[in-house]
CSV table of C-alpha atoms in Angstrom, one decimal:
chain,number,residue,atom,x,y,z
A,3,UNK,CA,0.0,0.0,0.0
A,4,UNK,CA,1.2,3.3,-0.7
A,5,UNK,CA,2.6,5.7,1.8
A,6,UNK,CA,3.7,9.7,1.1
A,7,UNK,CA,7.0,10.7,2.9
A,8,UNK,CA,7.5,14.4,3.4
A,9,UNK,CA,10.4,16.1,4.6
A,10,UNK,CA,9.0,19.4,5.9
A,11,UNK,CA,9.9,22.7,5.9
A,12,UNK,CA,10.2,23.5,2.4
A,13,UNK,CA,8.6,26.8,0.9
A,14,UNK,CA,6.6,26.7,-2.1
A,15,UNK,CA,7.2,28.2,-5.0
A,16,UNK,CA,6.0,28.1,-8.9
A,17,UNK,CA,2.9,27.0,-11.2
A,18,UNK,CA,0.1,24.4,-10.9
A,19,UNK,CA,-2.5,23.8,-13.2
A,20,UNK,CA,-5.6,23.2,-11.2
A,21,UNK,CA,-7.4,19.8,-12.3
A,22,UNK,CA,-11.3,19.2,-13.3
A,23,UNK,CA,-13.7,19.4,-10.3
A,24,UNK,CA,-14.4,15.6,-8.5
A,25,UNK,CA,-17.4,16.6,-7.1
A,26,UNK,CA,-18.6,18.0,-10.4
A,27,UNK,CA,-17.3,15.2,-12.7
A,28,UNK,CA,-18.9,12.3,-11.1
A,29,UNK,CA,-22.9,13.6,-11.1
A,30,UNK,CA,-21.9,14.7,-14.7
A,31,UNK,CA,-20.4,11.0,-15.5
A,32,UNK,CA,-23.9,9.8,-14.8
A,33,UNK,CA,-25.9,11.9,-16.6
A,34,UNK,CA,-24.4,10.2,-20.0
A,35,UNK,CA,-26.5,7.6,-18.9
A,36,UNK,CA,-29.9,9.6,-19.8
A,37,UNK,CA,-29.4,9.8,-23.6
A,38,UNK,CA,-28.4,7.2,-26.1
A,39,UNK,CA,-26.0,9.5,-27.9
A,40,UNK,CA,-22.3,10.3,-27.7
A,41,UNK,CA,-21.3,12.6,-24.5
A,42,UNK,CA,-17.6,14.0,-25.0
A,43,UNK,CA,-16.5,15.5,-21.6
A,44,UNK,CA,-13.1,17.6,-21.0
A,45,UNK,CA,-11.4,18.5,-18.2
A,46,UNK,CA,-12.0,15.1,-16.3
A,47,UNK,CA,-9.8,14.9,-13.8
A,48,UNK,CA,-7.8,12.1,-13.5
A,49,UNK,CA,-9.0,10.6,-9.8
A,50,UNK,CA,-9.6,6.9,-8.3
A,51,UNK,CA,-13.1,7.8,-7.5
A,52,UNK,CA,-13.4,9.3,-11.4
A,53,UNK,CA,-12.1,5.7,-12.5
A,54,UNK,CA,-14.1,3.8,-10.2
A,55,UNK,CA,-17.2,5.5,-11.4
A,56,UNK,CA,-16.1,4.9,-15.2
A,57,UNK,CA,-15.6,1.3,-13.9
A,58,UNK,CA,-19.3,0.8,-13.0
A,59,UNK,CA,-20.9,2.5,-15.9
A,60,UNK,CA,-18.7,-0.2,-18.1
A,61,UNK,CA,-19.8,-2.4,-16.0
A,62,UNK,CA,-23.7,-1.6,-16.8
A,63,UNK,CA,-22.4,-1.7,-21.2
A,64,UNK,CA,-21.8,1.8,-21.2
A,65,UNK,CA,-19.0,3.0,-24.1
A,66,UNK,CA,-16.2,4.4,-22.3
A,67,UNK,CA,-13.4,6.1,-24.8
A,68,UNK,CA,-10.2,8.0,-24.3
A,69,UNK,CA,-9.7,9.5,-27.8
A,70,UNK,CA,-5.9,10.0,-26.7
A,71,UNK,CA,-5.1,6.8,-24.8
A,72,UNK,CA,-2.1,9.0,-23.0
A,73,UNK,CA,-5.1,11.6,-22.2
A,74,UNK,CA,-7.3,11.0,-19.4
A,75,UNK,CA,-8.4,14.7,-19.2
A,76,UNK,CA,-11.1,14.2,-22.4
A,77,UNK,CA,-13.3,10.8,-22.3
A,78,UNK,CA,-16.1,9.8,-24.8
A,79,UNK,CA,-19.5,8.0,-23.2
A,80,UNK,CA,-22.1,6.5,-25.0
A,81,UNK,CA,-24.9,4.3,-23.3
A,82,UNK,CA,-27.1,3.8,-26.4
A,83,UNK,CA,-27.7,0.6,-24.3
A,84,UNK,CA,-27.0,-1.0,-21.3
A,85,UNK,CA,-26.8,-4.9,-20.3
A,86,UNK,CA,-28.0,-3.9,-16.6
A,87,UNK,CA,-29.7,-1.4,-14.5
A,88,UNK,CA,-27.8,-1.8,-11.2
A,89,UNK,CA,-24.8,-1.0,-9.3
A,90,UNK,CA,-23.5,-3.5,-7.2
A,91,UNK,CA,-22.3,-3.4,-4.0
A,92,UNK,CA,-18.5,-4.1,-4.7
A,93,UNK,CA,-18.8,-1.1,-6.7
A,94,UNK,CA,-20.6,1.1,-4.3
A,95,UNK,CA,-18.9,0.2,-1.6
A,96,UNK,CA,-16.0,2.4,-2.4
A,97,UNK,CA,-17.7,5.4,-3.4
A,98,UNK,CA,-20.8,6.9,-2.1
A,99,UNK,CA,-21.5,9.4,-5.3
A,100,UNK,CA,-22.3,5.7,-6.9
A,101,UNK,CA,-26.1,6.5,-5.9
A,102,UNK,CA,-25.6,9.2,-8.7
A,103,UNK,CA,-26.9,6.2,-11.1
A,104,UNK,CA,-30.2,6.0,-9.4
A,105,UNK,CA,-31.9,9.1,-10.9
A,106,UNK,CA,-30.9,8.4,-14.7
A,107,UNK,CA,-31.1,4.9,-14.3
A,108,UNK,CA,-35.0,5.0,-13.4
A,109,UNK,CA,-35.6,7.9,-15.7
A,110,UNK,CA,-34.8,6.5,-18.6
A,111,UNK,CA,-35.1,2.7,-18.2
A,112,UNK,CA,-37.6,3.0,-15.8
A,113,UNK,CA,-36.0,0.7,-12.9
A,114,UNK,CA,-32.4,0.4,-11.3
A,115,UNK,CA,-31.1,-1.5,-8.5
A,116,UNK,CA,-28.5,0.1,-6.7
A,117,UNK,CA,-26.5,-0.3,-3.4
A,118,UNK,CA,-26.9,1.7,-0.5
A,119,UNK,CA,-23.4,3.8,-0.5
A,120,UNK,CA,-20.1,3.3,0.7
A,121,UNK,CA,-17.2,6.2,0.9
A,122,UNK,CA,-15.5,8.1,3.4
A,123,UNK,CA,-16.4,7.3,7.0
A,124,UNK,CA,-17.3,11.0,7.7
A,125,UNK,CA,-20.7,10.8,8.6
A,126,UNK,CA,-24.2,8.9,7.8
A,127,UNK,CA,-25.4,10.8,5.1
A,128,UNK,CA,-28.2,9.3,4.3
A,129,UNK,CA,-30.2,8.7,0.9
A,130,UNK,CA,-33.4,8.8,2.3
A,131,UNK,CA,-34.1,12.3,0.7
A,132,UNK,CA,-33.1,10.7,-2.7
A,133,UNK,CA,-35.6,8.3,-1.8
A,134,UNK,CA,-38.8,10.6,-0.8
A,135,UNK,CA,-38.2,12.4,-3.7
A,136,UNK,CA,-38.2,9.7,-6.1
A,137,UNK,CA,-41.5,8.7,-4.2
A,138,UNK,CA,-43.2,12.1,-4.7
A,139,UNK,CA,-42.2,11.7,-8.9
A,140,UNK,CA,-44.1,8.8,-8.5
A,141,UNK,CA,-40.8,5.7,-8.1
A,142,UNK,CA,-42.0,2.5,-6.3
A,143,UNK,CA,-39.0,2.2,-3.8
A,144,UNK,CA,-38.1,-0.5,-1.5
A,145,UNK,CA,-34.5,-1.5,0.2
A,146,UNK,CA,-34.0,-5.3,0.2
A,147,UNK,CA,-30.8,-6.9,1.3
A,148,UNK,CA,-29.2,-3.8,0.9
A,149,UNK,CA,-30.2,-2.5,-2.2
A,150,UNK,CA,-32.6,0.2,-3.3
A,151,UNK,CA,-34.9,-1.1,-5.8
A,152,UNK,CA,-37.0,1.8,-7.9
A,153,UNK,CA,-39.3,1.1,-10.6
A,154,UNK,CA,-41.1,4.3,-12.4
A,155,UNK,CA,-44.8,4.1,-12.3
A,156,UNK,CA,-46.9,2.1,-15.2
A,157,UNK,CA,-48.3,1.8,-17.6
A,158,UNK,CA,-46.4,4.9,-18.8
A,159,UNK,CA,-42.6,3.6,-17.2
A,160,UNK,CA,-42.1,8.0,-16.9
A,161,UNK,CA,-41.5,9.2,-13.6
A,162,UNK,CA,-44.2,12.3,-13.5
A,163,UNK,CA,-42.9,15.8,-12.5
A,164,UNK,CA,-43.8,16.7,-8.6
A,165,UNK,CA,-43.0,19.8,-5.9
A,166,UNK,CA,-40.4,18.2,-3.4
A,167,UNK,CA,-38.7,19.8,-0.3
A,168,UNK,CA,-35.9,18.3,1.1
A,169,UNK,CA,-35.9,17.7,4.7
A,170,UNK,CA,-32.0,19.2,4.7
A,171,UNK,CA,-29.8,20.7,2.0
A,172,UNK,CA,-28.0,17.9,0.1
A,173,UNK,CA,-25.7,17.9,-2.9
A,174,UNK,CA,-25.9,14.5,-3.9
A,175,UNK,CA,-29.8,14.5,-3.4
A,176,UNK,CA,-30.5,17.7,-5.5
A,177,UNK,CA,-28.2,16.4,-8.4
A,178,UNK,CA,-30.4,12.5,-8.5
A,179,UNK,CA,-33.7,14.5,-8.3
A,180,UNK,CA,-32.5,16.9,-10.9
A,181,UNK,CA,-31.4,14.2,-13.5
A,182,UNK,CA,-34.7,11.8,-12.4
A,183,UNK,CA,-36.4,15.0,-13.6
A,184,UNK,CA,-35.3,16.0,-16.7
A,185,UNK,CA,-36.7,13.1,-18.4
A,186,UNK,CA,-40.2,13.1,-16.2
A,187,UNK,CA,-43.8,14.0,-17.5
A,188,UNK,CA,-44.6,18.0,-16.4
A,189,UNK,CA,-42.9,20.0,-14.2
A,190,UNK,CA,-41.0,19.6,-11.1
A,191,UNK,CA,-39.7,21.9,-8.5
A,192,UNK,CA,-36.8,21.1,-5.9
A,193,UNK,CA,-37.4,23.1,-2.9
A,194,UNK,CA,-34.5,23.9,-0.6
A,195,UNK,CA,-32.0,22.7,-3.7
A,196,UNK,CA,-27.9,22.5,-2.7
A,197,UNK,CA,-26.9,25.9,-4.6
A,198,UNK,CA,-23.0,24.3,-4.8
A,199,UNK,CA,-20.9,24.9,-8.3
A,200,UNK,CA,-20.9,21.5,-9.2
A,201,UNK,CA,-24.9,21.2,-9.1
A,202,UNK,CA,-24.7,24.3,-11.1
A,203,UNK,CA,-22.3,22.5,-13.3
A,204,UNK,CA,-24.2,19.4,-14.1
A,205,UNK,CA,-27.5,21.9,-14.8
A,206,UNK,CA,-25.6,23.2,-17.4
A,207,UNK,CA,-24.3,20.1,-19.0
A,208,UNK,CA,-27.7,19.0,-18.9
A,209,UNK,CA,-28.8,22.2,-20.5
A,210,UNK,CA,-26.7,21.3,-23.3
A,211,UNK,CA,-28.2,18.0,-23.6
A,212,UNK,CA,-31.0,19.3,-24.1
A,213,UNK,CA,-32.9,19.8,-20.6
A,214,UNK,CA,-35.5,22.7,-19.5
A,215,UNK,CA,-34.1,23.7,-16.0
A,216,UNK,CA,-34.3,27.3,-14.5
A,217,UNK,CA,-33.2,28.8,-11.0
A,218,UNK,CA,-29.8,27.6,-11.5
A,219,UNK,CA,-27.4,28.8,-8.6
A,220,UNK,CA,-30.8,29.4,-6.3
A,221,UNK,CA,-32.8,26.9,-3.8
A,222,UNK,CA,-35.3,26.6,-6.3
A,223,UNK,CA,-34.4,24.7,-9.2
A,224,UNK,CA,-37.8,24.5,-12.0
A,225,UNK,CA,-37.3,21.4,-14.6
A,226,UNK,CA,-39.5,21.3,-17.2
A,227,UNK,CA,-39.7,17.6,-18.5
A,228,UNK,CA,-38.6,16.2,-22.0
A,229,UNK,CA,-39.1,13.3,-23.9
A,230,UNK,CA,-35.9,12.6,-24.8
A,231,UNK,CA,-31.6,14.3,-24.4
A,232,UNK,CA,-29.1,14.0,-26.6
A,233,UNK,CA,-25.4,14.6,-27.0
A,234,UNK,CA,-23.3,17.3,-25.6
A,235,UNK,CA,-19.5,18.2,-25.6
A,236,UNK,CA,-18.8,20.1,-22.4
A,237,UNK,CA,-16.0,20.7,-20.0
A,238,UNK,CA,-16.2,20.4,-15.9
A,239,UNK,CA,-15.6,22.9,-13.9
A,240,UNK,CA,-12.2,23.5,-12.0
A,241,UNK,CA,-12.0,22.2,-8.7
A,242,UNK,CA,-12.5,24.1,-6.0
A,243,UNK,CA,-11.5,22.5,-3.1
A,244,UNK,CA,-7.9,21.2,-5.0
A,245,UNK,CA,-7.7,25.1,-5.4
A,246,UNK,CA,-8.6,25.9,-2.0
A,247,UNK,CA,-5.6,22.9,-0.6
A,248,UNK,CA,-3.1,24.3,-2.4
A,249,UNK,CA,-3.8,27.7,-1.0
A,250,UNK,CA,-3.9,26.6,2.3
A,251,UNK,CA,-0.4,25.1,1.6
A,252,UNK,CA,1.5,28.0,0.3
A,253,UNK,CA,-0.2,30.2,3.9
A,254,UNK,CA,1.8,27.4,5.8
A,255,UNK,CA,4.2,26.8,4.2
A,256,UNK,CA,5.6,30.4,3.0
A,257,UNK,CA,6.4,31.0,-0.6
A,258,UNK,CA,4.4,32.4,-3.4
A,259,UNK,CA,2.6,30.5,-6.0
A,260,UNK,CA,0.3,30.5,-9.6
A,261,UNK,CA,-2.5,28.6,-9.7
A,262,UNK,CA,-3.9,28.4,-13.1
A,263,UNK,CA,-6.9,27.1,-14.9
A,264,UNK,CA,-9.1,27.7,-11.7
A,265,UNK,CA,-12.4,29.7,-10.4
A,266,UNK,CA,-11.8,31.9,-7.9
A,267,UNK,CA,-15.2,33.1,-8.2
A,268,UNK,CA,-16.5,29.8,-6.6
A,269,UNK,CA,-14.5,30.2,-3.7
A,270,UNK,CA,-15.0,33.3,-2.1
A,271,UNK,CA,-15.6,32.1,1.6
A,272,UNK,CA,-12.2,30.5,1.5
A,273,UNK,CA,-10.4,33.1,0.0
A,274,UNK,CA,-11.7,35.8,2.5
A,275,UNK,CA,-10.9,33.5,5.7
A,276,UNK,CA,-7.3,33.1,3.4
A,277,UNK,CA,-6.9,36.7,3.7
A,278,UNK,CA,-7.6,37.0,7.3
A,279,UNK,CA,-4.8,34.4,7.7
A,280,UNK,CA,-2.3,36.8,6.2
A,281,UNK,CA,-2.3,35.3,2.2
A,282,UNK,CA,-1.7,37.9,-0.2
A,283,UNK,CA,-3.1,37.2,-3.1
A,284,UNK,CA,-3.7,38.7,-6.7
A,285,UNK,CA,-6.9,37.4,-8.4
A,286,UNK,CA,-7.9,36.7,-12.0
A,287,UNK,CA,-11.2,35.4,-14.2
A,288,UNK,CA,-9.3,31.8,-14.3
A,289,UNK,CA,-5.8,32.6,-11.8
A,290,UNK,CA,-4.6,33.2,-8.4
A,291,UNK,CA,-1.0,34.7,-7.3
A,292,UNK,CA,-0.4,33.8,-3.9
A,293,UNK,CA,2.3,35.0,-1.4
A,294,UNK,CA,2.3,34.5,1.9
A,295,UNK,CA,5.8,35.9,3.9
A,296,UNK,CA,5.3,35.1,7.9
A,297,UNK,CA,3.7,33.0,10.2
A,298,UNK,CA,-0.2,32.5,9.8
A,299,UNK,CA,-3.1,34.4,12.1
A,300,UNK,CA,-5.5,32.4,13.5
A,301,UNK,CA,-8.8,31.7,11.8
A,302,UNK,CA,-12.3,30.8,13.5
A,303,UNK,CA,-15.0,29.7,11.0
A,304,UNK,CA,-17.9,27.8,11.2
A,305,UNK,CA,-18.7,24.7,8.1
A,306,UNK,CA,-22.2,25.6,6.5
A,307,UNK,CA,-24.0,24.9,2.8
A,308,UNK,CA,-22.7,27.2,-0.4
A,309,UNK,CA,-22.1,29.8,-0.4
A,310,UNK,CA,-21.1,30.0,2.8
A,311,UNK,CA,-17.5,28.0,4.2
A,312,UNK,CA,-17.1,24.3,2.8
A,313,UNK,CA,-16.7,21.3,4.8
A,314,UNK,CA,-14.7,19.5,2.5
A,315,UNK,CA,-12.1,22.7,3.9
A,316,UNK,CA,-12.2,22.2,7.2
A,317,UNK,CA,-9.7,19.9,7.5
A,318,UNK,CA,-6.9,21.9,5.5
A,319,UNK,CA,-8.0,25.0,7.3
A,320,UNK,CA,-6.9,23.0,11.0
A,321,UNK,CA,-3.8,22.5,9.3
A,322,UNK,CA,-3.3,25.9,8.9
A,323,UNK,CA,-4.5,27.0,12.5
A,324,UNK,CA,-2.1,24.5,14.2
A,325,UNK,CA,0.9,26.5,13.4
A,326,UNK,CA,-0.7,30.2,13.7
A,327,UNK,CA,0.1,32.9,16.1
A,328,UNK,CA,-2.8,32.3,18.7
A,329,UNK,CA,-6.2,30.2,18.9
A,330,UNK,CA,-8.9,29.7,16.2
A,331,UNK,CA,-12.0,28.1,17.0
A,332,UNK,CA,-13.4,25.7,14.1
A,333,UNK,CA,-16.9,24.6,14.3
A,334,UNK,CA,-18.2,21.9,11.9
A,335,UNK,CA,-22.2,21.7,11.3
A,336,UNK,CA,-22.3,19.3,7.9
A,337,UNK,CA,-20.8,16.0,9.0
A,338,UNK,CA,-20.7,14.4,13.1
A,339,UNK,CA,-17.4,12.2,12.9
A,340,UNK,CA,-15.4,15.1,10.1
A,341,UNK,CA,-12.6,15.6,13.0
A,342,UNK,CA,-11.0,12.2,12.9
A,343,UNK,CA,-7.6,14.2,11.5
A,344,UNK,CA,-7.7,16.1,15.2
A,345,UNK,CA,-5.8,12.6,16.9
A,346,UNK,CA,-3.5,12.5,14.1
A,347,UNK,CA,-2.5,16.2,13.8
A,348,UNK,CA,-1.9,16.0,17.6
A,349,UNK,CA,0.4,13.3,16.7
A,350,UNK,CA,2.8,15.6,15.0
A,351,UNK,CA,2.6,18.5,17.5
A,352,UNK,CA,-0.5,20.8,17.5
A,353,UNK,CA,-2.8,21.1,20.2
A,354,UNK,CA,-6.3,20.4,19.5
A,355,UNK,CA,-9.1,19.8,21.8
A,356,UNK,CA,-12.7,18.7,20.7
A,357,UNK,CA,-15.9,19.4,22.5
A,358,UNK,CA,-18.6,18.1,20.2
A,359,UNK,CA,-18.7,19.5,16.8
A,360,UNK,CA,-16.6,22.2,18.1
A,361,UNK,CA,-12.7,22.1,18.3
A,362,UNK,CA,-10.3,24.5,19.6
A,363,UNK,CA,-6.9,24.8,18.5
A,364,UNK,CA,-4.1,26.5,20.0
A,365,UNK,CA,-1.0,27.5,17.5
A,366,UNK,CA,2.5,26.3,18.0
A,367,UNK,CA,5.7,27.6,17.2
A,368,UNK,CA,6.5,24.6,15.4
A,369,UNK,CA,5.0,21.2,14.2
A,370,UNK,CA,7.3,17.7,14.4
A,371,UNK,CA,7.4,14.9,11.7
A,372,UNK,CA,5.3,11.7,12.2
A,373,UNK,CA,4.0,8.9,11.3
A,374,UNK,CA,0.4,9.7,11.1
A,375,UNK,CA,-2.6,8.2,9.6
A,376,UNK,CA,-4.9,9.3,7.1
A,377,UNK,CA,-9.0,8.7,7.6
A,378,UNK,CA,-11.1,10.3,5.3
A,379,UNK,CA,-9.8,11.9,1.7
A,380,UNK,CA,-9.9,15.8,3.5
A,381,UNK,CA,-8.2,14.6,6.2
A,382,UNK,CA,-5.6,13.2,4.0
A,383,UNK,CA,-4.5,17.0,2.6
A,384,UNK,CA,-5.0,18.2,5.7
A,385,UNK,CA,-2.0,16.1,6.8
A,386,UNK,CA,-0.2,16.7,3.9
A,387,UNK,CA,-0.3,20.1,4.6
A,388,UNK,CA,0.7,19.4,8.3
A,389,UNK,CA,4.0,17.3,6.8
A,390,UNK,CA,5.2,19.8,4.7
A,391,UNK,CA,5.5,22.5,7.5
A,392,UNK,CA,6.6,20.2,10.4
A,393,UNK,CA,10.0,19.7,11.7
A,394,UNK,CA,11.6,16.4,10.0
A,395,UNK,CA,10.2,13.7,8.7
A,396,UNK,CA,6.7,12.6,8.3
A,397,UNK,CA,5.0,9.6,6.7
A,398,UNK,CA,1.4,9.5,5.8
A,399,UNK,CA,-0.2,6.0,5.7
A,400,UNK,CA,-3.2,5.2,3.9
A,401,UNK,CA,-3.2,7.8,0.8
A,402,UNK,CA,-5.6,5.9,-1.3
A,403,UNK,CA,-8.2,8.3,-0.1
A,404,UNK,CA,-5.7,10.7,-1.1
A,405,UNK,CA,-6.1,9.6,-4.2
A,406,UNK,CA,-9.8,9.4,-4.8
A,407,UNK,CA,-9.8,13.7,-4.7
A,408,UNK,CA,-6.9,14.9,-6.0
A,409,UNK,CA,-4.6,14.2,-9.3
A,410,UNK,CA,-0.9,13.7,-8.6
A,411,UNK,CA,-1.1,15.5,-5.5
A,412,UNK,CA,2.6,14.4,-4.8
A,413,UNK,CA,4.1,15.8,-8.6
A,414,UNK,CA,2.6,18.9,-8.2
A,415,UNK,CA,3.8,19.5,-4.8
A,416,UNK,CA,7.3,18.6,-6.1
A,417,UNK,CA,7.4,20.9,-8.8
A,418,UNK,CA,6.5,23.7,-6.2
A,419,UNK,CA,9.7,22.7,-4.3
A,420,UNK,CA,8.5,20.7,-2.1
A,421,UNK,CA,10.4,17.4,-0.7
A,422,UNK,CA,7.1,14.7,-0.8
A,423,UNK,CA,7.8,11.5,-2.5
A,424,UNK,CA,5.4,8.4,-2.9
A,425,UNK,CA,6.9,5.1,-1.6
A,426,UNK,CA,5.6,1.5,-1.2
């Protein structure tokens, strides 16, 4: 198994290209399953969770293409049919975006069978929102031996369009309900809709497919039902949060740094707590310029829904406090076990104590190298970010959840400068 040895205290310095949002790519994978014609995608970032999810729509007879084999960046899908409407649990069990098959699946064929979802051990999230709104467009839904099993109603085999209000804000469960719609009779309205990018982002791909949606970017998404989509060539969004990391690293690290082929426009929370850390930054349509010269400020902040501060930044944020000139208090709202980083940050120096969903942390003068252990894909950059600013060496077990969120995390760190290396 992998392992990523660091030797810290290296500043940063020079050009990344930022890579093709995870979060984004995955819904918009899945929606090549609601039309039988060719879907190019570009920007696709090249991630395990990107390849697992390729994996299982293969798995179902779906055409998967690379046009350049050395290319992973632009893929060609086409499911003009499929052998099988399910996902099975050795797929799902890896990756909880899997449930992203559900809404397409039982739009257009009518049924799917699909495990209940895997993933990071962050928190329950459950699908029962997916579920109820499924239900309200009319699914007949039942779990069995730990599968959902939705059939559209008959004689018609169309879902039919429905007013649903989600019990909580959820990415995921906006994105199914969104592609279960596109393709249902009349019109359906998602009430208290996730207003992230990436939902945004897989409206507009389906847009270009040929979808009716309004109230993109809002709580109240409109889609107007079709009877049929058909191919699109569109590029995902950049990644946000692979933007935000290396941010976060250059602030602890010192050094100045380009990101490229980004959108700081989706970001704004993060770059404003950034800037209250001491960043200095310079800010383009699609680029960043970011120096930061002396030892960090504390930061409080408190997780929330788009637009306000991410969760999947909480982690990298803790990084940065452990090291800063005084306390920050970090309060997490989205997911209940989303500190499991805390023990292993410790571990290398910092002093972080947890009451509830609520953790305090004190900054040190200096953090020392480790072994430590990574439990959750965030978690993982958080402690990358933690190795390259300690004292020494550290060694980060466990980077396959690394892996699932950010391309070649490791390269790009080493053509900043940094001493990170990859061993077995």
């Amino acid at each position: 198994m992998d392992k990523l040895f660091i030797q810290g205290g290296k500043p940063l310095h020079g050009e990344v290209r930022i890579a093709g949002a995870k979060n984004a790519a995955l819904p918009i994978l899945c929606a090549a399953l609601l039309t039988k014609d060719l879907v190019t995608l570009r920007n696709l970032p090249d991630l395990q969770d990107v390849r697992t999810m390729l994996k299982l729509l293969s798995q179902m007879g779906v055409s998967v293409n690379f046009p350049d084999p050395l290319d992973r960046t632009v893929v060609e899908i086409q499911a003009h049919t499929i052998a099988k409407a399910e996902a099975t649990y050795d797929m799902v069990k890896t990756m909880r975006a899997s449930i992203l098959v559900l809404g397409p699946l039982l739009a257009r064929y009518g049924n799917a069978r699909v495990s209940l979802p895997g993933g990071c051990a962050i928190g329950a999230r459950p699908v029962d929102q997916h579920i109820k709104g499924m239900q309200a467009m009319g699914a007949k839904m039942h779990i069995e031996h730990g599968y959902i099993q939705a059939n559209a109603p008959q004689p018609s085999g169309r879902l039919h369009g429905a007013k649903i209000l989600t019990d909580m804000i959820t990415v995921t469960g906006t994105e199914n309900l969104m592609m279960a719609a596109v393709l249902a009779e009349g019109k359906t309205v998602l009430e208290n809709a996730a207003r992230e990018p990436e939902v945004t982002d897989l409206a507009k791909l389906l847009i270009a497919m040929g979808a009716k949606i309004t109230g993109l970017g809002t709580d109240q998404l409109t889609i107007e039902g079709v009877e049929a989509l058909h191919g699109a060539e569109y590029e995902i969004i950049a990644d946000r949060i692979e933007t935000g990391t290396f941010l976060c690293a250059v602030a602890a690290t010192t050094g100045e740094i380009k990101l490229t082929h980004c959108r700081p426009d989706t970001l704004e929370a993060v770059i404003t707590k950034l800037q209250e850390a001491g960043l200095e930054m310079s800010i383009g349509d699609n680029w960043i310029l970011a120096k930061m010269q002396k030892r960090p400020q504390p930061v409080s902040f408190r997780t929330s829904e788009y637009p306000s501060f991410p969760t999947d930044m909480q982690a990298q944020f803790m990084a940065l406090n452990t090291i800063a000139n005084g306390s920050a208090r970090v309060t997490e709202t989205i997911f209940e076990n989303r500190f499991m980083h805390v023990q292993e940050m410790n571990r290398l120096g910092a002093s972080i104590s947890i009451d509830g969903n609520i953790a305090m942390v004190d900054g040190v003068d200096h953090l020392s190298g480790a072994t430590v252990m990574a439990t959750d894909l965030r978690a993982s950059a958080s402690l990358v970010i933690a190795g390259l600013v300690a004292q020494g060496d550290t060694l980060i077990e466990r980077i396959y959840h690394l892996d699932r969120g950010y391309d070649r995390m490791e390269v790009k760190l080493s053509a900043l400068g940094a001493q990170i290396e990859r061993v077995k």
